Coordinates of C-alpha atoms in Angstrom, one line a residue:
M1 CA 14.6 14.8 -50.5
T2 CA 13.9 12.1 -48.0
V3 CA 15.9 11.9 -44.8
I4 CA 16.3 8.3 -43.5
V5 CA 17.6 7.7 -40.0
G6 CA 19.0 4.3 -39.3
A7 CA 20.8 1.9 -41.7
G8 CA 19.3 -1.4 -40.5
P9 CA 17.0 -3.5 -42.7
V10 CA 14.0 -1.1 -42.8
G11 CA 16.0 2.0 -43.6
L12 CA 18.2 0.3 -46.2
M13 CA 15.1 -1.2 -48.0
L14 CA 13.4 2.2 -48.1
S15 CA 16.6 3.9 -49.2
T16 CA 17.3 1.3 -51.9
C17 CA 13.8 1.6 -53.4
L18 CA 13.7 5.4 -53.5
A19 CA 17.2 5.7 -54.8
R20 CA 16.5 3.3 -57.7
W21 CA 13.5 5.3 -58.6
G22 CA 15.4 8.5 -58.8
Y23 CA 14.8 10.2 -55.5
K24 CA 17.4 12.2 -53.5
I25 CA 18.2 10.6 -50.2
K26 CA 20.0 11.7 -47.1
H27 CA 20.7 8.5 -45.1
I28 CA 22.4 8.6 -41.8
D29 CA 23.4 6.0 -39.1
N30 CA 25.0 6.6 -35.7
R31 CA 27.2 3.5 -36.1
A32 CA 30.7 3.9 -37.7
E33 CA 30.1 0.7 -39.7
P34 CA 27.4 -1.8 -40.6
T35 CA 26.4 -4.4 -38.1
P36 CA 29.6 -6.3 -37.2
T37 CA 28.1 -9.2 -35.3
G38 CA 24.7 -10.5 -34.1
R39 CA 21.2 -9.1 -34.6
A40 CA 18.8 -10.5 -37.2
D41 CA 19.7 -13.4 -39.4
G42 CA 16.6 -15.0 -40.8
I43 CA 15.2 -14.4 -44.3
Q44 CA 11.8 -16.0 -44.8
P45 CA 10.7 -17.4 -48.2
R46 CA 8.5 -14.5 -49.1
S47 CA 11.4 -12.1 -48.4
L48 CA 13.7 -14.1 -50.6
D49 CA 11.1 -13.7 -53.4
L50 CA 11.3 -10.0 -52.9
L51 CA 15.1 -9.9 -52.9
R52 CA 15.1 -11.9 -56.1
N53 CA 12.6 -9.5 -57.7
M54 CA 15.0 -6.7 -56.7
G55 CA 18.0 -8.5 -58.2
L56 CA 19.7 -8.9 -54.8
K57 CA 19.1 -12.6 -54.1
S58 CA 22.3 -13.7 -55.9
A59 CA 24.5 -11.4 -53.8
I60 CA 22.8 -12.7 -50.6
M61 CA 23.3 -16.4 -51.6
A62 CA 26.9 -15.8 -52.6
H63 CA 27.7 -15.8 -48.9
K64 CA 26.6 -19.4 -48.7
P65 CA 24.0 -19.0 -45.9
A66 CA 22.5 -21.9 -44.0
R67 CA 19.1 -23.1 -45.2
V68 CA 16.5 -24.5 -42.9
Y69 CA 14.1 -26.9 -44.5
E70 CA 12.9 -28.7 -41.4
V71 CA 12.5 -27.9 -37.7
A72 CA 13.2 -30.6 -35.0
F73 CA 11.3 -30.7 -31.7
W74 CA 13.1 -32.1 -28.6
D75 CA 11.5 -32.8 -25.2
P76 CA 12.1 -34.7 -22.0
P77 CA 11.4 -38.5 -22.2
T78 CA 8.6 -39.9 -20.1
N79 CA 10.7 -42.6 -18.3
D80 CA 12.9 -42.0 -15.4
N81 CA 15.9 -41.2 -17.6
K82 CA 16.9 -37.5 -17.7
G83 CA 17.7 -35.5 -20.7
I84 CA 15.9 -34.9 -24.0
V85 CA 14.6 -36.9 -27.0
R86 CA 13.5 -35.9 -30.5
T87 CA 9.7 -36.0 -30.6
G88 CA 9.2 -35.0 -34.2
T89 CA 10.1 -32.8 -37.1
W90 CA 8.1 -30.4 -39.3
A91 CA 8.8 -28.6 -42.6
S92 CA 10.0 -25.0 -42.1
C93 CA 7.8 -24.1 -45.1
P94 CA 5.2 -27.0 -45.6
S95 CA 4.1 -28.1 -49.0
F96 CA 0.7 -26.5 -48.6
I97 CA 2.4 -23.1 -48.9
D98 CA 3.1 -22.3 -52.5
A99 CA 6.7 -21.1 -52.0
R100 CA 9.5 -20.9 -54.6
Y101 CA 12.1 -21.2 -51.8
P102 CA 10.6 -23.5 -49.1
F103 CA 13.3 -22.8 -46.6
T104 CA 14.5 -20.1 -44.2
T105 CA 17.8 -18.5 -45.2
L106 CA 20.2 -17.8 -42.3
L107 CA 22.9 -15.1 -42.7
H108 CA 24.5 -12.6 -40.5
Q109 CA 22.6 -9.2 -40.7
G110 CA 25.8 -7.3 -41.4
L111 CA 26.4 -9.2 -44.7
I112 CA 22.8 -8.5 -45.7
E113 CA 23.2 -4.8 -44.9
R114 CA 26.3 -4.7 -47.1
V115 CA 24.4 -6.1 -50.1
F116 CA 22.0 -3.2 -49.8
I117 CA 24.8 -0.7 -49.3
G118 CA 26.5 -2.0 -52.4
D119 CA 23.3 -1.4 -54.4
L120 CA 22.9 2.1 -53.0
E121 CA 26.5 3.0 -54.0
K122 CA 25.5 2.1 -57.6
N123 CA 23.0 4.9 -57.3
N124 CA 25.5 7.3 -55.8
I125 CA 24.0 7.1 -52.3
T126 CA 26.4 6.8 -49.3
I127 CA 25.4 6.2 -45.7
Q128 CA 26.6 9.2 -43.7
R129 CA 28.3 7.7 -40.6
P130 CA 28.5 8.1 -37.7
W131 CA 25.8 10.8 -37.7
T132 CA 22.8 11.3 -35.5
I133 CA 19.6 13.3 -35.5
K134 CA 19.3 16.1 -33.0
G135 CA 15.9 17.5 -33.8
F136 CA 13.3 18.1 -36.4
T137 CA 10.1 20.0 -37.2
S138 CA 7.3 19.4 -39.7
N139 CA 5.1 22.3 -40.8
E140 CA 3.3 21.9 -44.1
K141 CA 1.5 25.2 -43.8
E142 CA 4.7 27.1 -43.6
N143 CA 6.5 25.2 -46.3
P144 CA 4.2 23.0 -48.4
E145 CA 7.1 21.9 -50.7
Y146 CA 9.7 20.9 -48.1
P147 CA 7.8 20.9 -44.8
V148 CA 10.3 18.9 -42.7
T149 CA 13.4 20.5 -41.3
V150 CA 15.9 18.0 -39.8
D151 CA 19.0 18.9 -37.6
L152 CA 21.8 16.4 -38.0
E153 CA 25.1 16.1 -36.2
H154 CA 28.3 14.0 -36.3
V155 CA 28.4 11.9 -33.2
D156 CA 31.5 13.7 -31.9
G157 CA 29.7 17.1 -32.2
T158 CA 32.2 18.6 -34.6
V159 CA 30.0 19.0 -37.6
K160 CA 26.3 20.0 -37.9
E161 CA 23.9 20.1 -40.8
T162 CA 20.3 21.3 -41.3
V163 CA 18.3 19.6 -44.1
K164 CA 15.0 20.6 -45.7
A165 CA 13.1 17.6 -46.8
K166 CA 9.7 16.3 -47.9
Y167 CA 9.8 13.3 -45.7
L168 CA 11.6 12.0 -42.6
F169 CA 11.8 8.3 -41.8
G170 CA 12.7 6.8 -38.4
G171 CA 14.2 3.4 -38.7
E172 CA 16.5 3.7 -35.7
G173 CA 15.2 0.7 -33.7
A174 CA 13.3 0.2 -30.5
R175 CA 14.8 3.3 -28.8
S176 CA 13.7 5.6 -31.6
F177 CA 14.5 9.3 -31.0
I178 CA 12.0 10.3 -33.7
R179 CA 9.2 8.4 -32.0
E180 CA 10.1 9.9 -28.6
Q181 CA 10.1 13.4 -30.1
L182 CA 6.7 12.8 -31.6
K183 CA 5.5 11.7 -28.2
I184 CA 4.1 8.5 -29.6
G185 CA 3.7 5.8 -27.0
I186 CA 4.3 2.1 -27.1
K187 CA 1.7 -0.4 -25.9
H188 CA 3.1 -3.6 -24.4
K189 CA 1.1 -6.8 -24.4
D190 CA 2.3 -8.3 -21.1
P191 CA 4.8 -7.8 -18.4
I192 CA 8.2 -9.3 -19.1
A193 CA 8.2 -12.9 -17.8
Y194 CA 11.4 -14.4 -19.3
V195 CA 15.0 -13.5 -19.9
W196 CA 17.0 -15.1 -22.6
G197 CA 20.6 -15.2 -23.8
V198 CA 21.6 -15.4 -27.4
M199 CA 25.1 -16.6 -28.6
D200 CA 26.7 -16.9 -32.0
G201 CA 29.7 -19.2 -32.3
V202 CA 31.4 -22.3 -33.5
V203 CA 30.7 -25.3 -31.3
K204 CA 31.9 -28.9 -30.9
T205 CA 29.0 -31.1 -29.9
D206 CA 27.5 -34.6 -30.2
F207 CA 24.0 -33.2 -30.4
P208 CA 22.7 -34.8 -33.6
D209 CA 20.6 -31.9 -34.9
I210 CA 23.0 -29.1 -34.5
K211 CA 22.8 -28.4 -38.3
M212 CA 19.0 -28.0 -38.1
K213 CA 16.7 -25.5 -36.5
C214 CA 15.6 -27.1 -33.2
T215 CA 13.3 -26.2 -30.4
I216 CA 14.5 -27.9 -27.2
H217 CA 12.5 -28.2 -23.9
S218 CA 14.1 -29.8 -20.9
E219 CA 13.6 -29.7 -17.1
H220 CA 16.5 -27.1 -17.0
G221 CA 14.9 -24.7 -19.5
S222 CA 14.7 -24.2 -23.3
I223 CA 17.0 -23.6 -26.2
M224 CA 16.4 -22.8 -29.8
V225 CA 19.2 -23.9 -32.3
I226 CA 19.7 -21.9 -35.5
P227 CA 22.4 -23.0 -38.0
R228 CA 24.4 -20.2 -39.5
E229 CA 27.0 -19.6 -42.2
N230 CA 30.7 -20.6 -41.8
N231 CA 30.0 -23.5 -39.4
M232 CA 28.5 -21.2 -36.9
V233 CA 25.4 -21.8 -34.8
R234 CA 23.1 -19.4 -32.9
L235 CA 21.7 -20.6 -29.6
Y236 CA 18.8 -18.8 -27.9
I237 CA 19.1 -20.0 -24.3
Q238 CA 16.6 -19.4 -21.5
I239 CA 18.4 -18.0 -18.4
A240 CA 15.5 -16.7 -16.2
S241 CA 11.8 -17.0 -15.7
S242 CA 9.2 -15.1 -13.6
T243 CA 8.6 -18.3 -11.7
D244 CA 12.2 -18.1 -10.3
P245 CA 12.2 -16.9 -6.7
D246 CA 14.8 -14.3 -7.5
F247 CA 13.5 -13.3 -11.0
N248 CA 14.6 -9.9 -12.3
P249 CA 13.5 -8.8 -15.8
R250 CA 16.8 -6.8 -16.0
K251 CA 18.9 -9.9 -15.2
T252 CA 22.2 -10.1 -17.0
A253 CA 24.6 -13.0 -17.5
T254 CA 28.1 -13.6 -18.6
A255 CA 29.0 -15.6 -21.6
E256 CA 30.2 -18.4 -19.3
E257 CA 26.9 -18.4 -17.4
V258 CA 24.9 -18.6 -20.7
Q259 CA 27.1 -21.5 -21.8
A260 CA 26.6 -23.3 -18.5
S261 CA 22.8 -23.0 -19.0
A262 CA 23.1 -24.5 -22.5
K263 CA 25.1 -27.4 -21.2
R264 CA 22.5 -28.2 -18.6
I265 CA 19.6 -28.0 -21.0
L266 CA 21.3 -30.2 -23.7
Q267 CA 22.1 -33.1 -21.3
P268 CA 22.9 -35.9 -22.0
Y269 CA 24.6 -34.3 -25.0
S270 CA 27.8 -32.3 -24.6
I271 CA 28.7 -29.0 -26.1
E272 CA 31.9 -26.8 -26.1
W273 CA 32.6 -23.5 -27.8
E274 CA 35.6 -23.3 -30.1
R275 CA 34.8 -19.6 -30.7
V276 CA 32.2 -17.1 -29.6
E277 CA 31.5 -14.4 -32.1
W278 CA 28.8 -12.5 -30.2
Y279 CA 26.4 -12.9 -27.3
S280 CA 23.7 -10.8 -25.6
V281 CA 21.0 -11.0 -23.0
Y282 CA 17.5 -9.7 -23.6
P283 CA 14.0 -9.9 -22.0
I284 CA 11.1 -11.1 -24.0
G285 CA 8.4 -8.6 -24.6
Q286 CA 6.0 -7.4 -27.3
G287 CA 5.3 -3.8 -28.0
I288 CA 3.6 -1.7 -30.7
S289 CA 3.6 2.0 -31.4
D290 CA 0.3 3.8 -31.0
K291 CA 0.9 5.6 -34.3
Y292 CA 3.3 5.1 -37.3
T293 CA 2.9 8.8 -38.3
L294 CA 1.2 11.9 -37.2
D295 CA 1.2 14.0 -40.4
H296 CA 2.2 11.6 -43.2
R297 CA 5.4 13.5 -43.5
V298 CA 7.3 11.9 -40.6
F299 CA 7.1 8.1 -40.6
L300 CA 8.2 5.2 -38.4
G301 CA 9.0 1.7 -39.5
G302 CA 10.6 -1.6 -38.3
D303 CA 11.6 -1.9 -34.7
A304 CA 10.8 1.8 -34.1
C305 CA 7.1 0.8 -34.1
H306 CA 7.0 -2.9 -33.3
T307 CA 9.2 -5.1 -31.0
H308 CA 8.9 -8.8 -30.3
S309 CA 11.1 -11.8 -29.5
P310 CA 13.6 -12.8 -32.2
K311 CA 13.0 -16.5 -32.2
A312 CA 10.3 -16.6 -34.9
G313 CA 12.6 -14.9 -37.3
Q314 CA 10.2 -12.1 -38.2
G315 CA 11.9 -8.8 -37.4
M316 CA 13.9 -8.2 -40.5
N317 CA 11.2 -9.6 -42.8
T318 CA 8.5 -7.4 -41.3
A319 CA 10.8 -4.4 -41.6
F320 CA 11.4 -5.1 -45.3
L321 CA 7.7 -5.0 -46.0
D322 CA 7.1 -1.9 -43.9
A323 CA 9.7 -0.1 -46.1
L324 CA 8.4 -1.5 -49.4
N325 CA 4.8 -0.5 -48.5
L326 CA 5.9 3.1 -47.8
A327 CA 8.3 3.4 -50.7
W328 CA 5.9 2.8 -53.5
K329 CA 3.3 5.1 -52.0
I330 CA 5.8 7.9 -51.7
H331 CA 6.8 7.3 -55.3
A332 CA 3.2 7.3 -56.5
V333 CA 2.6 10.7 -54.7
E334 CA 5.8 12.4 -55.7
G335 CA 5.6 11.1 -59.2
G336 CA 2.2 12.8 -59.6
F337 CA 0.3 9.6 -60.0
A338 CA -1.6 9.5 -56.7
N339 CA -3.1 11.9 -54.2
R340 CA -1.3 12.3 -50.9
S341 CA -4.2 10.5 -49.2
I342 CA -2.7 7.3 -50.4
L343 CA -0.1 7.7 -47.6
E344 CA -2.9 7.3 -45.1
T345 CA -3.0 3.5 -45.9
Y346 CA 0.6 2.9 -44.7
E347 CA -0.2 2.8 -41.0
P348 CA -3.4 0.6 -41.0
E349 CA -2.0 -1.9 -43.5
R350 CA 1.3 -2.3 -41.7
K351 CA 0.0 -2.0 -38.2
D352 CA -2.5 -4.7 -38.7
V353 CA 0.3 -7.0 -39.8
A354 CA 2.3 -6.1 -36.8
E355 CA -0.7 -6.7 -34.5
T356 CA -1.0 -10.2 -35.9
L357 CA 2.7 -10.8 -35.5
L358 CA 2.7 -9.7 -31.9
A359 CA -0.3 -11.9 -31.0
F360 CA 1.5 -14.9 -32.5
D361 CA 4.8 -14.0 -31.0
N362 CA 3.3 -13.5 -27.5
K363 CA 1.7 -17.0 -27.6
Y364 CA 4.8 -18.6 -29.3
A365 CA 7.3 -17.1 -26.8
K366 CA 5.2 -18.1 -23.8
L367 CA 4.8 -21.7 -24.9
F368 CA 8.5 -22.0 -25.9
S369 CA 9.7 -20.5 -22.5
Q370 CA 7.5 -22.7 -20.3
R371 CA 8.8 -25.8 -18.6
P372 CA 7.7 -29.1 -20.2
S373 CA 4.2 -30.2 -19.1
N374 CA 2.7 -33.6 -18.7
E375 CA 1.3 -33.1 -22.2
V376 CA 4.8 -32.9 -23.6
A377 CA 6.0 -35.9 -21.7
S378 CA 3.0 -37.9 -22.9
Q379 CA 3.9 -37.0 -26.5
A380 CA 7.5 -37.9 -26.0
A381 CA 6.4 -41.5 -25.0
N382 CA 5.4 -42.1 -28.6
A383 CA 7.5 -40.0 -31.0
T384 CA 5.4 -41.2 -33.9
A385 CA 2.1 -40.1 -32.4
H386 CA 0.0 -37.6 -34.3
C387 CA -1.0 -35.7 -31.2
D388 CA 1.0 -32.5 -31.0
N389 CA 1.5 -30.4 -27.9
A390 CA 0.4 -26.8 -27.7
F391 CA 3.7 -25.4 -28.8
I392 CA 4.0 -27.6 -31.9
K393 CA 0.4 -26.9 -32.8
T394 CA 1.1 -23.1 -32.6
F395 CA 4.2 -23.5 -34.8
K396 CA 2.4 -25.5 -37.5
E397 CA -0.7 -23.3 -37.5
S398 CA 1.5 -20.2 -38.0
C399 CA 3.7 -21.5 -40.8
E400 CA 1.9 -19.6 -43.5
F401 CA 2.1 -16.3 -41.7
T402 CA 5.7 -16.7 -40.6
S403 CA 6.8 -17.7 -44.1
G404 CA 5.4 -14.3 -45.3
Y405 CA 2.8 -15.7 -47.6
G406 CA 0.0 -15.4 -45.1
V407 CA 0.4 -11.6 -44.9
F408 CA -2.6 -9.8 -46.4
Y409 CA -4.1 -6.3 -46.5
K410 CA -7.7 -5.7 -45.7
P411 CA -10.2 -3.9 -48.0
N412 CA -9.4 -0.2 -48.3
A413 CA -9.0 2.5 -51.0
L414 CA -6.4 0.2 -52.6
N415 CA -7.7 -3.3 -52.1
W416 CA -11.0 -4.3 -53.6
S417 CA -13.2 -6.9 -52.2
L418 CA -16.9 -7.8 -52.3
P419 CA -18.1 -6.4 -48.9
T420 CA -21.5 -7.0 -47.5
P421 CA -23.0 -4.5 -47.6
P422 CA -21.0 -2.5 -50.2
S423 CA -18.9 0.3 -48.7
P424 CA -18.2 3.7 -50.2
H425 CA -14.7 2.5 -51.2
H426 CA -16.2 -0.6 -53.0
P427 CA -19.4 0.0 -54.9
P428 CA -21.0 -3.1 -56.2
A429 CA -20.3 -4.2 -59.8
Q430 CA -22.6 -2.6 -62.3
Q431 CA -22.5 -5.2 -65.1
P432 CA -23.3 -8.9 -64.5
N433 CA -20.4 -10.1 -66.6
Q434 CA -18.0 -8.0 -64.4
N435 CA -19.3 -9.3 -61.1
P436 CA -16.3 -11.0 -59.3
T437 CA -18.7 -13.7 -57.8
T438 CA -19.0 -15.1 -61.4
I439 CA -15.2 -15.5 -61.8
T440 CA -13.4 -18.6 -60.5
T441 CA -9.9 -17.5 -59.5
L442 CA -7.3 -18.1 -56.8
L443 CA -6.3 -14.5 -56.8
T444 CA -7.3 -12.5 -53.8
P445 CA -7.1 -8.7 -53.4
G446 CA -4.6 -7.7 -50.8
R447 CA -2.5 -10.9 -51.2
L448 CA 0.5 -11.9 -53.3
L449 CA 0.1 -13.0 -56.9
T450 CA 0.0 -16.8 -57.0
N451 CA 3.2 -18.4 -58.1
A452 CA 3.0 -19.9 -61.6
D453 CA 5.4 -21.5 -64.1
V454 CA 4.6 -20.2 -67.6
T455 CA 6.3 -19.9 -71.0
R456 CA 7.5 -16.7 -72.5
V457 CA 6.5 -16.4 -76.1
V458 CA 9.5 -14.6 -77.6
D459 CA 12.1 -17.2 -76.5
A460 CA 10.1 -20.2 -75.3
N461 CA 11.8 -19.9 -71.9
V462 CA 9.9 -21.3 -68.9
V463 CA 9.7 -18.5 -66.4
H464 CA 8.1 -17.6 -63.1
L465 CA 5.2 -15.3 -63.7
E466 CA 5.4 -13.5 -60.4
Q467 CA 9.1 -12.7 -61.1
E468 CA 8.8 -11.6 -64.7
I469 CA 8.3 -7.9 -63.9
P470 CA 11.0 -6.6 -61.5
L471 CA 10.4 -4.2 -58.6
N472 CA 10.7 -1.0 -60.7
G473 CA 8.3 1.4 -59.1
S474 CA 5.5 0.6 -61.6
F475 CA 2.1 -1.0 -61.2
R476 CA 2.2 -4.4 -62.8
L477 CA -0.8 -5.0 -65.0
F478 CA -1.5 -8.7 -65.6
I479 CA -4.0 -9.1 -68.4
F480 CA -5.5 -12.6 -68.4
A481 CA -6.5 -12.6 -72.0
G482 CA -7.6 -16.2 -72.6
N483 CA -7.4 -17.6 -76.1
P484 CA -6.8 -14.7 -78.5
T485 CA -8.9 -16.5 -81.2
L486 CA -11.9 -16.0 -78.9
T487 CA -10.9 -12.7 -77.1
S488 CA -9.4 -10.7 -80.0
R489 CA -12.2 -8.1 -80.0
A490 CA -12.0 -7.6 -76.2
L491 CA -8.2 -7.2 -76.4
H492 CA -8.4 -4.6 -79.1
D493 CA -11.2 -2.7 -77.2
L494 CA -9.1 -2.8 -74.1
A495 CA -6.0 -1.5 -75.9
A496 CA -8.0 1.2 -77.6
G497 CA -9.4 2.4 -74.2
M498 CA -5.9 2.4 -72.7
A499 CA -4.6 4.5 -75.6
R500 CA -7.2 7.2 -75.2
K501 CA -5.5 10.5 -74.2
Q502 CA -7.3 10.8 -70.8
S503 CA -7.2 7.1 -69.9
F504 CA -5.6 5.9 -66.7
Y505 CA -2.7 4.6 -68.8
A506 CA -2.1 7.3 -71.4
A507 CA -2.5 10.1 -68.9
Y508 CA 0.9 9.1 -67.4
A509 CA 2.8 8.6 -70.6
R510 CA 6.6 9.2 -70.6
P511 CA 7.5 12.6 -71.9
D512 CA 10.4 10.9 -73.8
I513 CA 8.2 8.2 -75.3
A514 CA 9.2 9.0 -78.9
S515 CA 12.9 8.3 -78.1
V516 CA 12.5 5.2 -75.9
S517 CA 14.9 2.4 -76.9
H518 CA 13.5 -0.5 -78.9
H519 CA 15.0 -2.7 -76.2
E520 CA 13.2 -1.2 -73.3
R521 CA 11.3 -4.1 -71.8
H522 CA 9.4 -2.8 -68.9
N523 CA 8.5 0.8 -69.3
P524 CA 8.3 1.7 -73.0
H525 CA 5.1 3.9 -72.5
S526 CA 4.9 4.9 -68.9
R527 CA 7.1 4.9 -65.7
F528 CA 4.0 3.9 -63.7
F529 CA 2.9 0.8 -65.6
T530 CA 4.4 -2.4 -66.9
V531 CA 2.0 -4.7 -68.8
C532 CA 2.1 -8.5 -68.9
T533 CA -0.4 -10.4 -71.1
I534 CA -1.1 -14.1 -70.3
L535 CA -2.7 -16.2 -73.1
A536 CA -4.3 -19.5 -72.6
A537 CA -3.1 -21.2 -75.8
P538 CA -0.2 -23.3 -77.2
R539 CA 2.8 -21.1 -77.8
A540 CA 3.2 -22.5 -81.4
Q541 CA -0.2 -20.9 -82.3
I542 CA 0.7 -17.4 -81.1
E543 CA 2.1 -14.6 -83.3
I544 CA 2.4 -11.6 -81.1
A545 CA 2.1 -9.0 -83.9
R546 CA -1.0 -10.8 -85.3
D547 CA -2.8 -11.7 -82.1
L548 CA -2.2 -8.7 -79.9
P549 CA -3.0 -5.0 -80.5
P550 CA 0.2 -2.8 -80.9
L551 CA 0.0 -1.4 -77.4
L552 CA 0.1 -4.8 -75.8
A553 CA 2.5 -6.2 -78.4
R554 CA 5.1 -3.5 -77.5
Y555 CA 5.6 -5.5 -74.3
R556 CA 6.7 -8.5 -76.3
D557 CA 9.0 -9.7 -73.6
H558 CA 6.0 -9.9 -71.3
V559 CA 3.7 -12.0 -73.4
I560 CA 3.2 -15.3 -71.7
V561 CA 1.4 -18.5 -72.6
V562 CA 0.1 -21.3 -70.3
A563 CA -1.7 -24.5 -71.3
V564 CA -5.4 -24.2 -70.4
E565 CA -5.4 -27.3 -68.3
K566 CA -2.5 -25.9 -66.2
V567 CA -3.7 -22.4 -65.6
P568 CA -2.8 -22.1 -61.9
L569 CA -4.9 -19.0 -61.3
G570 CA -8.2 -20.6 -62.0
L571 CA -8.8 -18.7 -65.3
G572 CA -9.8 -20.7 -68.3
S573 CA -9.8 -19.7 -71.9
E574 CA -13.3 -18.4 -71.8
K575 CA -12.3 -15.8 -69.3

């Protein structure tokens, strides 16, 4: 049993993963229904890859979300004319990033939540609403099996429930009750210096880039334009700065005041609202939790442990990966595959990513919120100039990270590297032919598998290698086997080693292995491993039963070929 508090992106991702992998979930949220309006709306390219791998992308795209391929930059002109001019554009996900979906997907968070909720219902999990957490204790010495006791209550106080659980997860947002009860502090990078309004609605305007993501700087302040589904647009509108004589970080504003600010900033263009769906006012600040867990039984994730401005579109995406990182580790521990110490890697891996995000967001938000400088004006004088101002430089330099593909995990018990000098976690290679310095490859421990178009042997379909094995709770073993006419002996030796009773592979064999269906594609032998064999040879020359040992041939749907001259991972046939 895992108790999950909060049914936003981080809680729903964790719940979905664990429910699919057979775990009992108690999932509560203090709202009567999913997010009705507002909140997060940006799905970055790497997150879309993840949703596709989970089989959820089609349901997301069925809502016809907006897609942002380019970002336009608008600044004041250098002549005496007032107003704003376009000073350049840049790809949302530039070509140097190897992305399947080189765009940001914009969709109302409530619709995204409902996709996850629909999947949970298929696994007989219902979000318990509107319920809240009233207290909890964690004592592994007293109860090693179910050390966490959680007190829950309906928000009207009429019904109470106490649950014994193995884990408790706090995904209740920036005002996390669980974090407060653990007395875990939040460190803030800088004092609040700006206050912004955000408004979703349908507008009538002659601004030419209203269907694009735009960053707009003018003498009256700044705006970010985010296109949305159903003809809507989201505007982030600056309404106060610490340079204002009457600045108050708790400043509020009416919808009409926010709209008036937008009209001033967009001059000489006009804008009117046909409908306002939602608006809010918020101060910009960056904060990070001192700890993500104290005992590796009670965990925090998402906004409960890192907060930042929403304009870079990172909150929901970072939350997804917080949850995924924790989910597979809980699965590995509770499935008997891994020692509990593996849970100790959750905080350092995810906190390091959050630190990088906050450092970027702090710089990005400051530059975006500042009034235009002479540097910006100079650039605007020549829109074709190759000299970018500091804001645009920061945007371009951070594209890989913000797309999700720049996220990586440092060396630890899980991620191997070639440290200098070798560490206890990473002893040096013992055999010269196994030394990674002799292998030319684009693969890097701690990073995503490189995207690759390959051909599946059984049906000659061209497929995406990184998507061939779904997110099924298993380790994905990719065996780069070269040309089987040259590597047959090595392949048979490998399979023989894997088949030995005490091998890493056979030790976790399915108890029902004798009755597994002939059509089981991903886990015919073990719930913890799915094997994919990549061969560097023409498909017409491959016979699976002849060229692969039976253990590898059983994964016939995951036998892949790629032409040697097109091997994208840097591994030739001799490897």
